Coordinates of C-alpha atoms and ligand atoms in Angstrom, one line a residue:
X1 CA 178.1 20.7 65.4
X2 CA 179.2 17.1 65.7
X3 CA 177.1 14.3 66.9
X4 CA 179.2 11.2 67.8
X5 CA 178.3 7.6 67.0
X6 CA 176.7 6.0 70.0
X7 CA 175.6 9.3 71.6
X8 CA 172.4 11.0 72.5
X9 CA 173.0 14.6 71.7
X10 CA 170.6 17.3 73.1
X11 CA 169.7 20.4 71.1
X12 CA 168.2 23.2 73.1
X13 CA 167.4 26.9 72.7
X14 CA 164.7 29.4 73.1
X15 CA 161.5 29.4 71.0
X16 CA 162.5 30.6 67.6
X17 CA 166.3 30.0 68.1
X18 CA 166.4 27.7 65.0
X19 CA 166.2 24.1 66.3
X20 CA 163.4 23.0 63.9
X21 CA 165.0 24.9 61.0
X22 CA 168.2 23.0 61.6
X23 CA 166.4 19.6 61.8
X24 CA 164.5 20.5 58.6
X25 CA 167.8 21.4 56.8
X26 CA 169.2 18.0 57.8
X27 CA 166.1 16.2 56.6
X28 CA 165.9 18.0 53.3
X29 CA 162.8 20.0 54.0
X30 CA 164.7 23.3 53.6
X31 CA 167.6 24.0 51.3
X32 CA 170.5 25.6 53.1
X33 CA 172.4 28.7 52.0
X34 CA 175.6 27.8 50.2
X35 CA 178.9 27.3 52.2
X36 CA 177.8 24.7 54.6
X37 CA 178.7 21.0 54.7
X38 CA 177.0 17.9 56.1
X39 CA 178.6 14.5 56.7
X40 CA 176.9 11.4 57.8
X41 CA 179.0 8.4 59.0
X42 CA 182.1 10.1 57.5
X43 CA 180.7 10.6 54.0
X44 CA 179.7 14.0 52.6
X45 CA 176.1 14.4 51.8
X46 CA 175.0 16.4 48.7
X47 CA 173.1 19.6 49.6
X48 CA 170.2 20.2 49.7
X49 CA 169.7 16.8 51.3
X50 CA 167.4 14.8 49.1
X51 CA 164.5 13.3 51.1
X52 CA 164.8 10.1 49.0
X53 CA 168.4 9.7 50.2
X54 CA 167.5 9.8 53.9
X55 CA 166.7 6.1 54.2
X56 CA 170.0 5.0 52.6
X57 CA 171.9 7.4 54.9
X58 CA 170.2 5.9 58.0
X59 CA 168.6 9.3 58.8
X60 CA 165.1 9.5 60.2
X61 CA 163.2 12.3 61.8
X62 CA 160.2 12.9 63.9
X63 CA 159.0 16.4 63.2
X64 CA 157.7 18.9 65.7
X65 CA 154.2 18.5 64.4
X66 CA 154.8 14.7 64.1
X67 CA 154.1 14.6 60.3
X68 CA 151.2 12.2 60.5
X69 CA 148.5 11.6 57.9
X70 CA 145.4 12.2 59.9
X71 CA 143.0 10.5 57.5
X72 CA 145.0 7.3 57.3
X73 CA 145.2 4.4 59.7
X74 CA 147.8 3.6 62.3
X75 CA 149.3 0.8 60.2
X76 CA 149.4 3.0 57.1
X77 CA 151.2 5.8 59.0
X78 CA 153.7 3.5 60.6
X79 CA 154.6 1.5 57.5
X80 CA 154.3 4.2 54.8
X81 CA 157.3 4.0 52.5
X82 CA 158.1 0.5 53.6
X83 CA 155.1 -1.6 52.5
X84 CA 156.0 -5.1 51.5
X85 CA 154.2 -6.3 48.4
X86 CA 153.3 -9.7 46.9
X87 CA 155.7 -10.6 44.1
X88 CA 153.2 -11.0 41.2
X89 CA 150.3 -8.7 41.9
X90 CA 152.3 -6.0 43.8
X91 CA 149.4 -5.8 46.3
X92 CA 150.3 -5.0 49.9
X93 CA 150.2 -7.8 52.4
X94 CA 148.1 -6.1 55.0
X95 CA 148.1 -8.9 57.6
X96 CA 151.9 -8.8 57.7
X97 CA 151.9 -5.0 57.7
X98 CA 149.6 -4.9 60.7
X99 CA 151.7 -7.3 62.5
X100 CA 154.9 -5.2 61.9
X101 CA 153.1 -2.1 63.0
X102 CA 151.9 -3.8 66.1
X103 CA 155.4 -4.9 67.0
X104 CA 156.9 -1.5 66.3
X105 CA 154.3 0.0 68.7
X106 CA 154.8 -2.7 71.3
X107 CA 158.5 -1.8 71.4
X108 CA 157.3 1.5 72.8
X109 CA 155.2 -0.3 75.4
X110 CA 151.9 0.7 73.7
X111 CA 148.9 -1.1 72.4
X112 CA 147.3 0.9 69.7
X113 CA 144.7 -0.6 67.3
X114 CA 146.5 -0.7 63.9
X115 CA 143.2 -0.1 62.2
X116 CA 142.4 3.1 64.1
X117 CA 142.4 6.3 62.2
X118 CA 145.2 8.6 63.4
X119 CA 142.7 11.6 63.5
X120 CA 140.9 9.8 66.4
X121 CA 144.0 9.2 68.5
X122 CA 144.9 10.9 71.7
X123 CA 148.1 13.1 71.6
X124 CA 150.3 10.5 73.4
X125 CA 149.2 7.8 70.9
X126 CA 149.9 10.1 68.0
X127 CA 153.4 10.7 69.3
X128 CA 153.9 7.0 69.7
X129 CA 152.9 6.3 66.1
X130 CA 155.4 8.9 64.8
X131 CA 158.2 7.6 67.0
X132 CA 157.6 4.0 66.1
X133 CA 157.8 4.9 62.4
X134 CA 161.1 6.7 62.8
X135 CA 162.6 3.9 64.9
X136 CA 161.6 1.1 62.6
X137 CA 163.3 2.8 59.6
X138 CA 166.5 3.1 61.5
X139 CA 169.5 0.9 60.6
X140 CA 171.1 -0.3 63.8
X141 CA 174.6 1.1 64.4
X142 CA 174.4 3.8 61.7
X143 CA 173.1 7.2 60.9
X144 CA 171.1 9.5 63.1
X145 CA 167.6 9.7 64.4
X146 CA 166.3 13.2 65.1
X147 CA 163.4 13.9 67.5
X148 CA 162.0 17.4 67.4
X149 CA 160.1 17.7 70.7
X150 CA 158.5 14.4 69.9
X151 CA 158.3 13.0 73.3
X152 CA 156.5 16.0 75.0
X153 CA 153.1 14.4 74.7
X154 CA 154.2 11.1 76.3
X155 CA 153.1 10.4 79.8
X156 CA 155.7 9.4 82.4
X157 CA 155.6 5.6 81.9
X158 CA 155.8 5.8 78.1
X159 CA 158.6 8.3 78.4
X160 CA 160.6 5.7 80.2
X161 CA 160.1 3.3 77.3
X162 CA 161.1 6.0 74.9
X163 CA 164.3 6.8 76.8
X164 CA 165.2 3.1 77.0
X165 CA 164.7 2.8 73.3
X166 CA 166.9 5.7 72.3
X167 CA 169.6 4.5 74.7
X168 CA 169.4 1.2 72.9
X169 CA 169.8 2.9 69.6
X170 CA 172.9 4.7 70.9
X171 CA 174.1 1.6 72.7
X172 CA 174.4 -0.1 69.3
X173 CA 176.4 2.8 67.8
X174 CA 173.7 4.9 66.2
X175 CA 173.2 8.6 67.0
X176 CA 170.3 10.4 68.4
X177 CA 169.6 14.1 68.2
X178 CA 167.1 15.1 70.9
X179 CA 165.3 18.5 70.7
X180 CA 163.5 19.3 73.9
X181 CA 162.4 22.1 76.2
X182 CA 162.4 19.7 79.2
X183 CA 165.8 20.6 80.4
X184 CA 165.6 18.0 83.1
X185 CA 165.1 15.4 80.4
X186 CA 168.0 16.6 78.3
X187 CA 170.4 16.7 81.3
X188 CA 169.5 13.1 82.4
X189 CA 169.2 11.4 79.0
X190 CA 171.7 13.2 76.7
X191 CA 175.4 12.7 76.8
X192 CA 176.3 16.1 75.4
X193 CA 174.3 19.2 74.4
X194 CA 174.5 21.9 71.8
X195 CA 172.8 25.2 72.6
X196 CA 171.4 27.6 69.9
X197 CA 170.7 31.3 70.5
X198 CA 169.2 33.3 67.6
X199 CA 170.4 30.8 65.1
X200 CA 174.0 30.6 66.4
X201 CA 175.7 27.9 68.3
X202 CA 176.7 29.2 71.7
X203 CA 177.7 25.9 73.3
X204 CA 178.9 23.1 71.1
X205 CA 178.7 19.5 72.5
X206 CA 179.1 20.4 76.1
X207 CA 179.0 17.2 78.2
X208 CA 175.8 17.2 80.3
X209 CA 177.9 15.9 83.3
X210 CA 179.5 19.4 83.4
X211 CA 176.1 21.3 83.4
X212 CA 173.2 21.9 85.7
X213 CA 169.8 23.3 84.8
X214 CA 170.7 26.8 86.0
X215 CA 173.8 26.9 83.7
X216 CA 171.9 25.4 80.8
X217 CA 169.3 28.1 81.1
X218 CA 171.9 30.8 81.3
X219 CA 173.5 29.5 78.0
X220 CA 170.1 29.4 76.3
X221 CA 169.0 32.9 77.3
X222 CA 172.3 34.7 77.6
X223 CA 171.2 36.0 81.0
X224 CA 170.2 34.7 84.5
X225 CA 166.5 33.7 84.9
X226 CA 164.8 34.1 88.2
X227 CA 163.8 30.5 88.7
X228 CA 161.1 31.1 91.2
X229 CA 157.5 31.1 90.0
X230 CA 156.2 34.7 89.3
X231 CA 154.4 36.4 92.2
X232 CA 150.7 36.1 92.4
X233 CA 148.7 38.8 94.1
X234 CA 146.6 37.7 97.0
X235 CA 142.8 38.1 96.6
X236 CA 140.0 37.4 99.1
X237 CA 137.4 35.2 97.6
X238 CA 135.0 35.2 100.5
X239 CA 131.4 35.7 99.5
X240 CA 132.1 35.9 95.8
X241 CA 130.1 33.8 93.4
X242 CA 132.1 30.9 91.9
X243 CA 133.3 31.6 88.4
X244 CA 131.9 28.4 87.1
X245 CA 129.9 25.3 88.1
X246 CA 129.8 22.1 86.1
X247 CA 127.4 19.3 86.9
X248 CA 127.0 15.7 85.7
X249 CA 129.4 16.1 82.7
X250 CA 129.8 12.9 80.7
X251 CA 131.7 12.4 77.4
X252 CA 133.7 9.6 75.8
X253 CA 136.0 9.2 78.8
X254 CA 134.5 11.5 81.4
X255 CA 131.8 9.8 83.4
X256 CA 129.9 12.2 85.6
X257 CA 132.1 15.1 86.7
X258 CA 130.8 17.8 89.0
X259 CA 133.0 20.6 90.0
X260 CA 133.1 24.2 91.0
X261 CA 135.8 26.8 90.2
X262 CA 136.0 29.8 92.4
X263 CA 136.5 33.3 91.2
X264 CA 140.2 34.0 91.1
X265 CA 140.9 30.3 91.7
X266 CA 143.3 28.1 89.6
X267 CA 142.2 24.5 89.7
X268 CA 144.3 21.7 88.1
X269 CA 143.0 18.4 86.8
X270 CA 145.2 15.5 86.0
X271 CA 145.4 11.7 85.9
X272 CA 146.7 8.9 83.8
X273 CA 146.1 9.0 80.0
X274 CA 142.6 7.8 79.4
X275 CA 141.3 8.8 82.8
X276 CA 139.3 11.6 81.3
X277 CA 141.3 14.7 82.5
X278 CA 142.4 15.2 78.9
X279 CA 138.8 15.2 77.6
X280 CA 137.3 17.5 80.2
X281 CA 138.6 20.8 78.8
X282 CA 137.0 20.1 75.5
X283 CA 133.7 19.2 77.0
X284 CA 133.6 22.4 79.1
X285 CA 134.9 24.5 76.3
X286 CA 132.2 23.2 73.9
X287 CA 134.8 21.8 71.4
X288 CA 133.5 18.2 71.8
X289 CA 129.8 17.6 72.4
X290 CA 129.1 16.1 75.8
X291 CA 126.7 13.2 76.3
X292 CA 125.3 15.0 79.3
X293 CA 126.0 17.8 81.7
X294 CA 125.6 21.5 82.3
X295 CA 127.9 24.4 83.0
X296 CA 126.9 27.6 84.8
X297 CA 129.0 30.6 84.0
X298 CA 128.2 34.3 84.6
X299 CA 124.6 33.5 85.6
X300 CA 124.0 31.5 82.4
X301 CA 123.2 27.8 82.5
X302 CA 124.4 26.0 79.4
X303 CA 123.4 22.5 78.4
X304 CA 126.7 20.9 77.3
X305 CA 125.0 18.2 75.3
X306 CA 123.3 20.7 72.9
X307 CA 125.5 23.8 73.2
X308 CA 127.6 25.0 70.3
X309 CA 131.1 26.5 70.9
X310 CA 129.7 30.0 70.3
X311 CA 127.3 29.7 73.2
X312 CA 130.3 29.1 75.5
X313 CA 132.3 31.9 74.0
X314 CA 129.4 34.2 74.5
X315 CA 129.1 33.1 78.2
X316 CA 132.8 34.0 78.7
X317 CA 134.4 30.5 78.5
X318 CA 137.8 30.5 76.7
X319 CA 139.4 27.2 75.7
X320 CA 143.1 27.0 74.9
X321 CA 143.5 23.5 73.3
X322 CA 146.7 21.5 73.3
X323 CA 147.1 21.1 69.5
X324 CA 147.4 24.5 68.1
X325 CA 147.6 23.3 64.5
X326 CA 144.3 21.4 64.4
X327 CA 142.3 23.2 67.1
X328 CA 143.6 26.6 68.0
X329 CA 145.0 28.6 65.2
X330 CA 144.5 29.4 61.5
X331 CA 148.1 28.9 60.3
X332 CA 147.6 30.7 57.0
X333 CA 146.3 33.9 58.7
X334 CA 148.4 36.6 60.3
X335 CA 149.2 36.9 63.9
X336 CA 146.9 39.9 64.2
X337 CA 144.0 38.1 62.5
X338 CA 144.4 35.1 64.8
X339 CA 144.6 37.1 68.0
X340 CA 141.5 39.2 67.3
X341 CA 139.3 36.6 65.7
X342 CA 137.2 35.8 68.8
X343 CA 136.3 39.5 69.3
X344 CA 135.6 40.5 65.7
X345 CA 131.8 40.1 66.3
X346 CA 131.9 42.4 69.3
X347 CA 133.8 45.1 67.6
X348 CA 131.8 45.5 64.4
X349 CA 130.8 44.0 61.1
X350 CA 133.4 42.4 59.0
X351 CA 133.1 45.3 56.5
X352 CA 133.9 48.0 59.0
X353 CA 136.5 46.6 61.3
X354 CA 138.6 49.6 62.1
X355 CA 142.1 48.2 62.6
X356 CA 143.1 50.3 65.6
X357 CA 141.8 47.9 68.2
X358 CA 143.2 44.9 66.3
X359 CA 146.6 46.4 66.2
X360 CA 146.4 47.2 69.9
X361 CA 145.4 43.7 70.9
X362 CA 148.1 42.1 68.7
X363 CA 150.8 44.4 70.2
X364 CA 149.5 43.4 73.7
X365 CA 150.0 39.7 73.0
X366 CA 153.4 40.2 71.4
X367 CA 154.5 42.3 74.4
X368 CA 153.0 40.3 77.2
X369 CA 154.1 36.9 75.9
X370 CA 157.3 37.9 74.2
X371 CA 156.3 36.6 70.7
X372 CA 159.3 36.6 68.4
X373 CA 159.6 38.0 65.8
X374 CA 157.3 40.9 67.0
X375 CA 155.5 41.2 63.7
X376 CA 151.7 41.5 63.8
X377 CA 151.5 40.8 60.1
X378 CA 153.5 37.6 60.1
X379 CA 151.7 34.5 58.9
X380 CA 151.3 32.3 62.0
X381 CA 152.4 29.2 60.2
X382 CA 155.8 30.8 59.8
X383 CA 156.3 31.3 63.5
X384 CA 158.2 28.7 65.5
X385 CA 156.2 26.1 67.4
X386 CA 156.5 27.8 70.8
X387 CA 155.7 31.2 69.4
X388 CA 152.5 29.8 67.8
X389 CA 151.6 28.5 71.3
X390 CA 152.0 32.0 72.7
X391 CA 149.8 33.5 70.0
X392 CA 147.1 31.0 70.8
X393 CA 147.2 31.7 74.5
X394 CA 147.2 35.4 73.9
X395 CA 144.2 35.2 71.7
X396 CA 142.0 34.0 74.6
X397 CA 143.7 35.7 77.5
X398 CA 143.1 39.0 76.0
X399 CA 139.3 38.5 76.1
X400 CA 139.0 38.7 79.9
X401 CA 137.3 35.3 80.1
X402 CA 135.1 34.4 83.1
X403 CA 136.3 30.8 82.9
X404 CA 139.7 30.1 81.2
X405 CA 140.2 26.4 80.4
X406 CA 143.7 25.4 79.5
X407 CA 145.1 22.0 78.2
X408 CA 148.9 21.6 78.7
X409 CA 149.5 25.4 78.4
X410 CA 153.2 25.5 78.6
X411 CA 154.3 22.3 76.9
X412 CA 155.9 23.7 73.8
X413 CA 157.4 26.9 75.2
X414 CA 160.9 27.6 76.6
X415 CA 161.7 28.2 80.2
X416 CA 161.6 32.0 79.9
X417 CA 158.3 32.0 78.1
X418 CA 156.8 29.6 80.6
X419 CA 157.4 32.1 83.3
X420 CA 155.9 34.9 81.3
X421 CA 152.9 32.8 80.5
X422 CA 152.4 31.9 84.1
X423 CA 152.5 35.5 85.1
X424 CA 149.8 36.4 82.6
X425 CA 147.6 33.5 83.7
X426 CA 148.0 34.7 87.3
X427 CA 146.9 38.2 86.3
X428 CA 143.8 36.8 84.6
X429 CA 143.0 34.9 87.8
X430 CA 143.6 37.9 90.0
X431 CA 141.2 39.9 87.9
X432 CA 138.4 37.5 89.0
X433 CA 138.4 34.7 86.4
X434 CA 138.3 31.1 87.2
X435 CA 141.0 29.0 85.6
X436 CA 141.1 25.2 85.0
X437 CA 144.4 23.7 83.9
X438 CA 144.4 20.2 82.6
X439 CA 147.8 18.6 82.3
X440 CA 150.3 15.9 83.2
X441 CA 153.2 18.1 84.3
X442 CA 153.3 17.9 88.1
X443 CA 155.8 20.7 88.2
X444 CA 153.4 23.0 86.4
X445 CA 150.4 22.0 88.5
X446 CA 152.4 22.6 91.7
X447 CA 153.6 26.1 90.6
X448 CA 150.2 27.3 89.4
X449 CA 147.3 25.6 91.2
X450 CA 145.3 26.2 94.4
X451 CA 143.8 22.8 94.1
X452 CA 144.4 19.7 92.0
X453 CA 141.8 17.2 91.1
X454 CA 142.9 13.7 90.2
X455 CA 140.7 11.7 87.8
X456 CA 140.4 8.0 87.4
X457 CA 138.1 6.1 85.1
X458 CA 136.3 9.2 84.1
X459 CA 135.6 10.5 87.6
X460 CA 137.2 12.8 90.1
X461 CA 138.6 10.5 92.7
X462 CA 140.8 12.7 94.8
X463 CA 141.5 16.4 95.6
X464 CA 144.8 18.0 96.8
X465 CA 144.5 21.4 98.4
X466 CA 147.0 24.1 99.3
X467 CA 150.1 22.7 100.9
X468 CA 149.3 19.2 99.7
X469 CA 149.7 20.4 96.1
X470 CA 153.3 19.2 95.6
X471 CA 155.0 17.4 92.7
X472 CA 155.3 14.3 94.9
X473 CA 151.7 14.5 96.1
X474 CA 150.4 14.8 92.5
X475 CA 152.5 12.0 91.1
X476 CA 151.6 9.7 94.0
X477 CA 148.0 10.4 93.7
X478 CA 148.0 9.8 89.9
X479 CA 149.9 6.5 90.1
X480 CA 148.1 5.2 93.3
X481 CA 146.6 1.8 92.6
X482 CA 148.5 1.4 89.4
X483 CA 151.4 -0.9 89.3
X484 CA 154.1 0.7 87.1
X485 CA 151.6 3.2 86.0
X486 CA 150.1 0.9 83.4
X487 CA 146.5 -0.1 82.6
X488 CA 144.3 -0.1 85.5
X489 CA 145.0 -2.5 88.3
X490 CA 142.2 -1.3 90.5
X491 CA 142.1 -2.3 94.1
X492 CA 138.8 -0.8 94.9
X493 CA 138.1 2.8 94.2
X494 CA 138.7 5.2 97.1
Ligands
ATP501 N1 159.1 29.8 56.4 C1 159.6 30.7 57.2 N2 159.5 32.1 56.9 C2 159.9 33.0 57.7 N3 160.5 32.8 58.9 C3 160.5 31.6 59.3 C4 160.1 30.5 58.5 N4 160.3 29.3 59.2 C5 160.9 29.7 60.4 N5 161.0 31.0 60.5 C6 161.6 31.8 61.6 O1 162.9 31.2 61.9 C7 163.1 31.3 63.3 C8 163.5 29.9 63.8 O2 162.3 29.1 63.9 P1 162.4 27.5 64.4 O3 161.1 27.0 64.1 O4 163.6 26.9 63.8 O5 162.6 27.7 66.0 P2 162.7 26.6 67.1 O6 164.0 26.8 67.8 O7 162.3 25.3 66.6 O8 161.6 27.1 68.1 P3 160.5 26.3 69.0 O9 161.1 25.9 70.3 O10 159.4 27.4 69.3 O11 160.0 25.2 68.2 C9 161.8 31.8 63.9 O12 161.9 33.1 64.2 C10 160.8 31.6 62.8 O13 159.7 32.6 62.9
MG502 MG1 160.8 24.0 66.9

């Protein structure tokens, strides 16, 4: 595979096809088998790549999990490895460091408090910190910057800044390797694209001008994919109790949300970052304590300000969070253990588990969601990012929840898996569950939701129903009253 100077090179492939492994080989995290060769700017690089060499070679990387130090501040994360020290005392000049970090972030069009702890940041801000770090270590005109799905948490407006920045890097003669499952993004931003299938290059540096999405999907999968959304069985909801009712929910961003989700109904909730749509799933799922509010599910009324996650699980609420590493999975446990964890209490005491049901549930998840490799005993941390996402979804889907709450459910998965996932979510809805999908992807909302709620300043401000749920309708509603999508320019709330 050759990445030219001055080009943005896309790298695509199904979940588990080897994209991250390749990036980790190039950044010295993995040692390659013998026989390969790597050259940067014409000079051979000793293998395995020594991480300490990366800076000199002009190589930097934003890993799929971003590689941030959660307990450290923004300035520490951005500037780590590059701190400037006073000559005599060798102490770090923090004022200067904060200024440099601030500038690096502003380049990406973001204001983030340099003193904030990274653990407390929203996903989009975390991504920005990681990207700012990689960009600032880059030597203009040399080397290569690798982004492993780093931009997927960025909202539309920040994404434009990001694309402008990588174009600038390429414009000065540097190279960019862009790993992404957003094929639209790859086709519009990258000059050429390399496709991996099962660890093998099946298309090498094909110019994106010669490709369309359909063809790119065919290269990735090796077969034609039905590009229509999967079928959803019609159900009559007349006279059925709603699956869930939430009243007066307040949190850090959410400011008094009341909503009802019908049985078999799929409701979307979206908005700008900070509008509260991204917090709502965690308040309803009991992962973050609410300041106020109640949720009625399956005849039980739960006070969200005092409830613990287990109360919600017992009532039939399943939360699928966005960040599988921190919130959704135990990476050191096996696939089977992760999948069955929520139901261990129902099935017996830890001493007498009886593995039959566990094996059956794990096989169900592997089959329904196409987890690869299909190995129930595999340590989840060794699965590829997208396959981890499938395990996390499967873990909760299997439990027949009354209310299924999803945050960005298909972000890390490939086009084929996205379709499988959608089909499973549809089936869960058809069986009578209510589904709430919080996310920014207007395409996803359009193809899944009966209704979409638009939040602004912590409140639900607008509702799109039925035929009004289109990509354009959602985007327009989200960006209404916001000049270039940035911080609130409010012209009176509707
Ligand atoms: N440490 C490991 N031990 C065993 N298998 C591994 C290990 N790391 C990765 N694999 C396997 O190698 C394959 C390639 O994984 P990789 O993470 O490179 O995929 P990917 O293309 O980045 O996928 P995704 O789009 O899901 O991020 C997967 O099948 C994965 O399970
Ligand atoms: Mg990966």
